[in-house]
XYZ file of C-alpha atoms in Angstrom:
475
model
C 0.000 0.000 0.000
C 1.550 3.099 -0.746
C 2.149 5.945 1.702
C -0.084 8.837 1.390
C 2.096 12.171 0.693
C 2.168 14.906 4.173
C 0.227 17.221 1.981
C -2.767 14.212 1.290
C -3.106 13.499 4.701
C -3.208 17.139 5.173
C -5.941 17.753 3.021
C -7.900 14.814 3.868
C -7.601 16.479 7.836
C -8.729 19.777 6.802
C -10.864 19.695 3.979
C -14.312 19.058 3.685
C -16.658 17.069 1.089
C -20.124 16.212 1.251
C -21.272 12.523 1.458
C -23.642 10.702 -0.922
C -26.271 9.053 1.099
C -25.981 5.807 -1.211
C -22.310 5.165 -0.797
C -22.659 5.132 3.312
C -25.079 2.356 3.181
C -24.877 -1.019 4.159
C -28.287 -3.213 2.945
C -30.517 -2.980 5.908
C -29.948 0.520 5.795
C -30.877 0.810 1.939
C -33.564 -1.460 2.366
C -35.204 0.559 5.711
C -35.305 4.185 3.002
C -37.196 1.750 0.091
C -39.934 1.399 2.937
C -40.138 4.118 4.429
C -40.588 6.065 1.251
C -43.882 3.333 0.393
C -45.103 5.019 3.562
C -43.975 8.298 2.430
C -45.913 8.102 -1.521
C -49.240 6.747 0.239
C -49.078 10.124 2.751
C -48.331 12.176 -0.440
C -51.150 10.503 -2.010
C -53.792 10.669 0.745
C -53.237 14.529 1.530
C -53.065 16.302 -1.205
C -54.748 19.077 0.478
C -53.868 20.891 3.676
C -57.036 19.630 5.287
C -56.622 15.788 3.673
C -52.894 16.137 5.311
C -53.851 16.912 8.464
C -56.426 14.562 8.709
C -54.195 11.287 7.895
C -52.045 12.980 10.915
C -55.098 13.113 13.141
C -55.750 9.424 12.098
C -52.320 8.152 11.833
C -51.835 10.297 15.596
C -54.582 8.456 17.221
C -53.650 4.744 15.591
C -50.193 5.404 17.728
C -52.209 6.195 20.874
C -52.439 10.019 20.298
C -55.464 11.188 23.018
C -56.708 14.937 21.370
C -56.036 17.638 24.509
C -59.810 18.516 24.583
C -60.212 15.044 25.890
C -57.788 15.560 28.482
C -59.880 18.070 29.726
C -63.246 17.139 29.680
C -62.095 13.780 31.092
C -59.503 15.035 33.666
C -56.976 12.916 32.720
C -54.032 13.828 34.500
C -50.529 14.295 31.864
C -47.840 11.740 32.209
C -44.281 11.525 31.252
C -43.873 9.849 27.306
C -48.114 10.507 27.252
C -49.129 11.818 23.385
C -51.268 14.553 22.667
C -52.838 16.182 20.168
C -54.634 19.693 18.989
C -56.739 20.064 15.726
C -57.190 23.708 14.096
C -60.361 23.589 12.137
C -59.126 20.774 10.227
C -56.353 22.507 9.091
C -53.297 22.328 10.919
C -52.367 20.086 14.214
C -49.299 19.919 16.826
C -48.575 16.912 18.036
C -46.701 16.862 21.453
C -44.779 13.810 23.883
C -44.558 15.267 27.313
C -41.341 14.797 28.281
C -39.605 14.047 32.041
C -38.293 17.496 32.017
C -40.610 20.722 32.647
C -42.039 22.463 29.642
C -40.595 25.360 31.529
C -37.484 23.977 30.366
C -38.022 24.169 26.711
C -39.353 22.205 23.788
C -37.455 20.158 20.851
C -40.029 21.393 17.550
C -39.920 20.147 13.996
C -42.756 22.408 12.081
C -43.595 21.882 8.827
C -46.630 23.154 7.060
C -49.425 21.661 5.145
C -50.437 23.935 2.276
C -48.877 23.400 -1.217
C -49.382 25.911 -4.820
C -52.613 25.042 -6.288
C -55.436 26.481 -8.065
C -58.371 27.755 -6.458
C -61.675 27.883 -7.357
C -63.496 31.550 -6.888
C -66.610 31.669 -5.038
C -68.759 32.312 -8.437
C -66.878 29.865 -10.406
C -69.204 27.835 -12.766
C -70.184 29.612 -16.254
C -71.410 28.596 -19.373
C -69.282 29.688 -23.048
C -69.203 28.195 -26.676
C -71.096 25.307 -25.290
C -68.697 24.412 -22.652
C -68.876 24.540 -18.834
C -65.592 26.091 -16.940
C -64.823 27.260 -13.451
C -62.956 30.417 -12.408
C -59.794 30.094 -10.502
C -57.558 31.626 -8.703
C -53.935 30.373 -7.942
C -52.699 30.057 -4.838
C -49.539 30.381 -3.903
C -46.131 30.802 -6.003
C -46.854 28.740 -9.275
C -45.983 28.721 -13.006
C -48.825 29.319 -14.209
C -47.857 27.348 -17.470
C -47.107 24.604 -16.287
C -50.833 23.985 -14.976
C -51.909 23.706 -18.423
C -52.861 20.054 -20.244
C -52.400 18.504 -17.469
C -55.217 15.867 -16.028
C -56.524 17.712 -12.762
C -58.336 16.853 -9.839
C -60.588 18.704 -7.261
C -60.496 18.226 -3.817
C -62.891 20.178 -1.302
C -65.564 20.917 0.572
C -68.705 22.191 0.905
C -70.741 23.613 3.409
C -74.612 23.376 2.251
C -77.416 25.876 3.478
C -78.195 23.729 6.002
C -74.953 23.770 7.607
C -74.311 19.744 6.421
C -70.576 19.534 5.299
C -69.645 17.641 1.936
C -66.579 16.015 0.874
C -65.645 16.106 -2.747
C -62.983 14.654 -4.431
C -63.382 13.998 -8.442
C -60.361 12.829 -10.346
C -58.208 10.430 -8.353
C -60.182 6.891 -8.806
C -59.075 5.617 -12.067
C -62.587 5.652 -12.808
C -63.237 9.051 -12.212
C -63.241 12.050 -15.247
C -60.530 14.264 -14.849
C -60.488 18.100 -15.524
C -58.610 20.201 -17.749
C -57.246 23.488 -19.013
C -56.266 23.981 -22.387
C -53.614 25.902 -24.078
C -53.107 27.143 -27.545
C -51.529 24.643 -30.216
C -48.327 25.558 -31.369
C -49.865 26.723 -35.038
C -51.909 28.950 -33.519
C -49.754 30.809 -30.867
C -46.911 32.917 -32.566
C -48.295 35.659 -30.355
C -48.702 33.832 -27.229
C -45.163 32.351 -27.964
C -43.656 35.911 -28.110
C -44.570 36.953 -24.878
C -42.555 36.850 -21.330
C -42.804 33.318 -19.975
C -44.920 34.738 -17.237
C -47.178 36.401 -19.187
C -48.304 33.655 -21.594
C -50.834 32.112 -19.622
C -52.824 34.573 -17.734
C -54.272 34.257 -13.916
C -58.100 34.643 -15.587
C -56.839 32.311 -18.029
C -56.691 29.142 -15.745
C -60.093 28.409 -16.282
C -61.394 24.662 -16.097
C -62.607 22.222 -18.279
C -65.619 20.855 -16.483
C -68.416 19.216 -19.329
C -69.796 19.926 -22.609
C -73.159 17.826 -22.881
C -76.380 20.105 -22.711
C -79.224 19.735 -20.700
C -82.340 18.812 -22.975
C -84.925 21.289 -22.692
C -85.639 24.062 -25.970
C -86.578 26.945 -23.243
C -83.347 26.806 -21.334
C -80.080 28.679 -21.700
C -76.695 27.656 -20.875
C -77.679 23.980 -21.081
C -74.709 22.484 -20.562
C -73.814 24.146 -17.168
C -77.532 23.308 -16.413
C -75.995 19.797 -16.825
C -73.107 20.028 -14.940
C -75.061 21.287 -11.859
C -77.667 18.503 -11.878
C -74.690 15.610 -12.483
C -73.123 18.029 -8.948
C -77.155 17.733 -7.673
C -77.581 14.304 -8.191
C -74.518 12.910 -6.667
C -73.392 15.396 -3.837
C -76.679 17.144 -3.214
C -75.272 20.585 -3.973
C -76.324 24.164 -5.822
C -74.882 26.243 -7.308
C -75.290 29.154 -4.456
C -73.422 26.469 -2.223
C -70.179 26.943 -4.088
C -70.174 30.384 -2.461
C -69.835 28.852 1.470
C -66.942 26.017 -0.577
C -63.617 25.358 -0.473
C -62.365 23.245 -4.145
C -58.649 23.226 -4.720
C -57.558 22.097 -8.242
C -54.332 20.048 -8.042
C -52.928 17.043 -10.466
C -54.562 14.147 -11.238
C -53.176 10.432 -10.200
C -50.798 8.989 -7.262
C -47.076 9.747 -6.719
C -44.533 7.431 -8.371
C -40.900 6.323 -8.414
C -38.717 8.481 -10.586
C -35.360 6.635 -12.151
C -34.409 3.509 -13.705
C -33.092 2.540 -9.795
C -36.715 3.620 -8.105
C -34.213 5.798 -6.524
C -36.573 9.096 -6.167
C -39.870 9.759 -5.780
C -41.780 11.979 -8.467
C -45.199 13.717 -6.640
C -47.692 16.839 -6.147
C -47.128 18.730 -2.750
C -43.722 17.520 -1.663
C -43.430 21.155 -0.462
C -43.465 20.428 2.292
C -45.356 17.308 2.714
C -41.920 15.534 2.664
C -40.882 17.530 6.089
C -44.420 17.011 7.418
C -44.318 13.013 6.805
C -40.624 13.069 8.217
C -41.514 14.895 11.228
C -44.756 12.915 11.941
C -43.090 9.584 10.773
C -39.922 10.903 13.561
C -41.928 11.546 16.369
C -44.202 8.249 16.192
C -41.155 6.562 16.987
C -39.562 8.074 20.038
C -40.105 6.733 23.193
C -40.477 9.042 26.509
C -37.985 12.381 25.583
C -36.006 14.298 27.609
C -37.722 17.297 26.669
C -41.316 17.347 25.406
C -41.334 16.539 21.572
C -43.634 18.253 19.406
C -44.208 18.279 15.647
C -46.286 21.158 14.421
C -48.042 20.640 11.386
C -49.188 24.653 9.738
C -51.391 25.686 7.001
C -51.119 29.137 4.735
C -47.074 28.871 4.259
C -47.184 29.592 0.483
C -48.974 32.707 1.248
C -47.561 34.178 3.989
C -48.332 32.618 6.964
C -51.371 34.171 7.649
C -54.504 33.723 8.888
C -56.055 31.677 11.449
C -54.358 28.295 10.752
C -50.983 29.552 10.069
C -47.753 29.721 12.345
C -48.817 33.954 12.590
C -51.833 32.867 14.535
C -52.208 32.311 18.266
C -52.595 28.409 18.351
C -49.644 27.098 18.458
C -49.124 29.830 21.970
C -52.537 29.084 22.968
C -52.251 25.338 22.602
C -48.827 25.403 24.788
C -50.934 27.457 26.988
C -52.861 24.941 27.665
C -51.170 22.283 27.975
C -49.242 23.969 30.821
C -52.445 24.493 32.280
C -52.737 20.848 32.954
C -49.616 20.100 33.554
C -48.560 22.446 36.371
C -49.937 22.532 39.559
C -50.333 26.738 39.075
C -50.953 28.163 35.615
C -48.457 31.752 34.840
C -47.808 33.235 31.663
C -44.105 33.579 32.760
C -43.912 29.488 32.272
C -45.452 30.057 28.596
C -42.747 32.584 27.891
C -39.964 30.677 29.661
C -41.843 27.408 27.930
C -41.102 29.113 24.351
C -37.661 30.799 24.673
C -36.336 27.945 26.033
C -37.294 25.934 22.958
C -35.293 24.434 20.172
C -36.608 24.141 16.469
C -36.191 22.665 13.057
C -38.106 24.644 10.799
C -39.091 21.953 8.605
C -39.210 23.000 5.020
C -37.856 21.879 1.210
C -35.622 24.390 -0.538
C -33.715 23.543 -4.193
C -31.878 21.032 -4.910
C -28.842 21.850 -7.392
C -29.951 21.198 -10.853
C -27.636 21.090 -13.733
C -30.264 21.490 -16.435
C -30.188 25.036 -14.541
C -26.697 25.982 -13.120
C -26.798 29.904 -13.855
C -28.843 30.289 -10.762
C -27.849 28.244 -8.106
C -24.513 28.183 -6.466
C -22.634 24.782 -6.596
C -20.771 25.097 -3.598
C -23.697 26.129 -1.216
C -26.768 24.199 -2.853
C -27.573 21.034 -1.889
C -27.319 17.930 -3.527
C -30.407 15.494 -4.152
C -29.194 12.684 -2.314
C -26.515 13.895 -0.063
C -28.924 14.007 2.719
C -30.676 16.273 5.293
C -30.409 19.980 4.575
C -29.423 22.630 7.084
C -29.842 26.251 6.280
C -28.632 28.525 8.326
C -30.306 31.586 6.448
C -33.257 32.292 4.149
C -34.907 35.234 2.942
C -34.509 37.438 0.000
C -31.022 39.154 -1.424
C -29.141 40.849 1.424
C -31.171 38.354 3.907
C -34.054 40.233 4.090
C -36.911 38.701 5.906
C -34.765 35.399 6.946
C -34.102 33.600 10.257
C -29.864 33.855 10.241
C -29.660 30.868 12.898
C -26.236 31.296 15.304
C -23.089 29.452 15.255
C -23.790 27.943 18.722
C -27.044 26.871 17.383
C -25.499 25.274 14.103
C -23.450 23.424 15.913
C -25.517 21.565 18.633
C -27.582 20.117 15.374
C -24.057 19.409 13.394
C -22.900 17.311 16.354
C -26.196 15.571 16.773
C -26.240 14.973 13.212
C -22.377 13.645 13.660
C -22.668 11.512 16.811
C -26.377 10.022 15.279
C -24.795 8.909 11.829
C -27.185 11.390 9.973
C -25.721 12.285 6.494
C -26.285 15.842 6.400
C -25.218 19.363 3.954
C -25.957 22.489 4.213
C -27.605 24.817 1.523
C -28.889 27.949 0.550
C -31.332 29.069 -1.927
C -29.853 30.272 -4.907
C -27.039 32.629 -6.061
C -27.289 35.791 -4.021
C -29.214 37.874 -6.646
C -31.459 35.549 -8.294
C -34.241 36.145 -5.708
C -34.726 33.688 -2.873
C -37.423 32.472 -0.332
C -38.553 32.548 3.710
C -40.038 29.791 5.825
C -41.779 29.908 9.159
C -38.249 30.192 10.997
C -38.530 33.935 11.616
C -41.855 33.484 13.124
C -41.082 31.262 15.547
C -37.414 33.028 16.352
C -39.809 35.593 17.711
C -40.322 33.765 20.984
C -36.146 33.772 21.463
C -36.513 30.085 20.179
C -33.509 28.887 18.280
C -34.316 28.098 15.305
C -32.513 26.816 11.509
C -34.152 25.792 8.838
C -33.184 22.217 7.892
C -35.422 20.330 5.135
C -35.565 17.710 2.205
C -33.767 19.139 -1.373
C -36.485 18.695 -4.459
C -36.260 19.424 -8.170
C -38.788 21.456 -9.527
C -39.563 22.906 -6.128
C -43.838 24.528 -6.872
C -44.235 22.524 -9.685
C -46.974 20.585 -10.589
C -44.907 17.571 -9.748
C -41.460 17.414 -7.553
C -38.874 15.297 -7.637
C -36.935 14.094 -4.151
C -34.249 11.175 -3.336
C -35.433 8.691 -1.451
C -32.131 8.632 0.067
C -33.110 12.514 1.528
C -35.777 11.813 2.513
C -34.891 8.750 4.841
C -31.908 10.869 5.698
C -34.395 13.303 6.983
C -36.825 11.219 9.138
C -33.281 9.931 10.905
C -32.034 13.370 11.607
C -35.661 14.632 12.735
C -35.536 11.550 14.857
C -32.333 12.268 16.877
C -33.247 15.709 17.228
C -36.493 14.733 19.322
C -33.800 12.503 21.581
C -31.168 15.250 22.195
């Protein structure tokens, strides 16, 4: 074997390379990310709206002896060390907590994700009648492209509440035997003008309009048969009128089930892996930690992609209120100075996906700081836009607690940013929660074609991710 040179073993001492997840494998461990990412496509495939997603939590939270904290109360059951609760807000988002032996006084270990993914909306007025077709209105929701919503086979997901106040789940599109809905785009023939135009401006907001029938309703004293038609096929099978699309919530998203991506099954192409991958990560994490240290909790939060706000999103009170509460049962003598103390003492991951390096698209991205699809777990120290503007900027003492977790744990980690400095850039819920004096980093699963219609992530990440999210809850 020949000697390695002074300066070799110097460099291998002092210099630094990111790990592929693959090559650190042995087979149990390769064969442990094929299954958890079966669990991970069927989560994908069963929330594909914020309220679906939370949900399958709420479900999946009481299978694993979850008991909701409105129970607690009206029962009096008195909290336990390594006991699992729950809060549900309106169906929208949830937290999940495990009390642990310390005092919430002492601080929290949080992983929060959030729920909501870019979609179209419909409006509240949405169904119309034009060239013997029947569309619905939209309006997008959250950062899309809008032209890549076009020919694609959609679904609709929602609900409706009717006049009587009797609530109505809809989903058309996902059974193989269900139609599918559509919006159409020019052919290529036809659209030198449309072709000339900024990307951006080719397909228009008021342009996403849906493809919903084109049979008429028979009857020669009638107008706008065939949205007549439509609305008795909606009458007949979910009891609904038009008027009770106004008091509705339909989200348009893609049609049909997640699906390895790859020759080697080694990624997994999907709708809503922002950030559904963090949120099945985190839940699948803390399902599998016994009694912590420090209470566990995985917060689960809607309205992300626009924002954060609103009464489901990490801007709103429940997350405070529910801790509130919960050290209302669990101390002997409720004071707001323990919620405080409860909060700033607290340690999170703020769970979210960021861009993976792509080398169909290397003008924008920075090789050295992007991550890698498949070299693992993600930290960030800093979002936001340009010169940091509106980010969380996490602290060195911070960074390295979760770098030596990471290390000690055998969790296969980078770090990343979004982008080269100018291009533009991105926040999370970080800064929100850094409010409270929490530490906080971002640290999330890499995708390609982050807000498209359908992402692409390793299956190597995202196992990567579940283990790091795991150790986290134990340290």
């Amino acid at each position: 074997m020949t000697n390695k040179s002074e300066g070799k073993k110097l460099q291998e001492k002092l210099t630094h390379k990111w790990k592929n997840v693959w090559e650190t494998l042995d087979s149990s461990e390769k064969e442990k990310i094929f299954d958890i990412n079966e669990e991970y496509k069927d989560f994908l495939d069963k929330g594909k709206t914020e309220r679906e997603a939370a949900m399958e939590i709420i479900k999946v939270a009481r299978e694993n002896g979850y008991i909701s904290i409105d129970e607690i109360r009206e029962k009096g059951i008195r909290p336990t060390h390594g006991m699992k609760i729950y809060a549900n807000n309106k169906d929208k988002s949830v937290v999940l907590f495990v009390l642990g032996k310390e005092k919430l006084e002492k601080g929290m270990n949080i992983i929060g994700s959030h729920l909501d993914a870019p979609r179209i909306d419909l409006k509240q007025f949405p169904l119309y009648e034009d060239s013997d077709f029947a569309l619905l209105k939209t309006h997008y929701y959250g950062g899309i492209k809008k032209y890549q919503w076009v020919t694609l086979p959609l679904a609709l997901h929602g609900v409706v509440v009717k006049s009587n106040g009797e609530k109505v789940n809809i989903v058309i599109g996902e059974d193989e035997n269900d139609p599918v809905f559509f919006i159409t785009d020019l052919l290529p023939h036809l659209a030198k003008d449309q072709m000339a135009k900024k990307m951006d401006e080719g397909i228009t907001g008021e342009g996403l309009n849906i493809l919903i029938g084109s049979i008429p309703y028979k009857d020669g004293e009638i107008s706008e048969k065939v949205k007549l038609n439509v609305l008795n096929i909606l009458n007949e099978k979910y009891g609904i009128i038009e008027e009770d699309f106004t008091t509705a919530e339909f989200e348009i998203v893609p049609a049909g089930k997640s699906r390895d991506v790859g020759i080697d099954r080694s990624m997994v192409g999907g709708y809503g892996q922002d950030d559904r991958a963090c949120a099945f990560t985190s839940l699948r994490a803390i399902l599998d930690i016994g009694t912590p240290n420090k209470t566990a909790v995985a917060l689960f939060v809607d309205k992300e992609e626009i924002g954060s706000v609103g009464n489901t999103s990490m801007e709103s009170k429940f997350f405070e209120n529910t801790v509130s509460e919960l050290i209302d049962i669990t101390e002997e003598k409720y004071s707001e100075l323990i919620v405080k103390r409860a909060l700033a003492n607290s340690c999170v991951l703020s769970a979210d996906t960021l861009a993976g390096f792509d080398p169909n698209y290397p003008e924008v991205l920075d090789r050295k700081n992007s991550p890698f699809i498949g070299n693992g777990i993600t930290l960030v120290k800093y979002t936001g836009v340009r010169g940091k503007g509106g980010s969380n900027d996490a602290n060195s003492e911070y960074l390295g607690k979760i770098r030596k977790i990471f290390n000690d744990n055998n969790v296969v980690w980078q770090m990343g940013e979004l982008g080269k400095v100018d291009q533009g850039g991105g926040g999370t819920i970080a800064y929100i929660l850094a409010n409270y004096g929490m530490e906080v980093v971002d640290c999330g699963v890499p995708l390609l074609s982050v807000h498209a219609p359908y992402e692409i992530a390793s299956k190597a990440d995202i196992y990567m991710t579940y283990k790091g999210y795991n150790v986290f809850y134990k340290n």
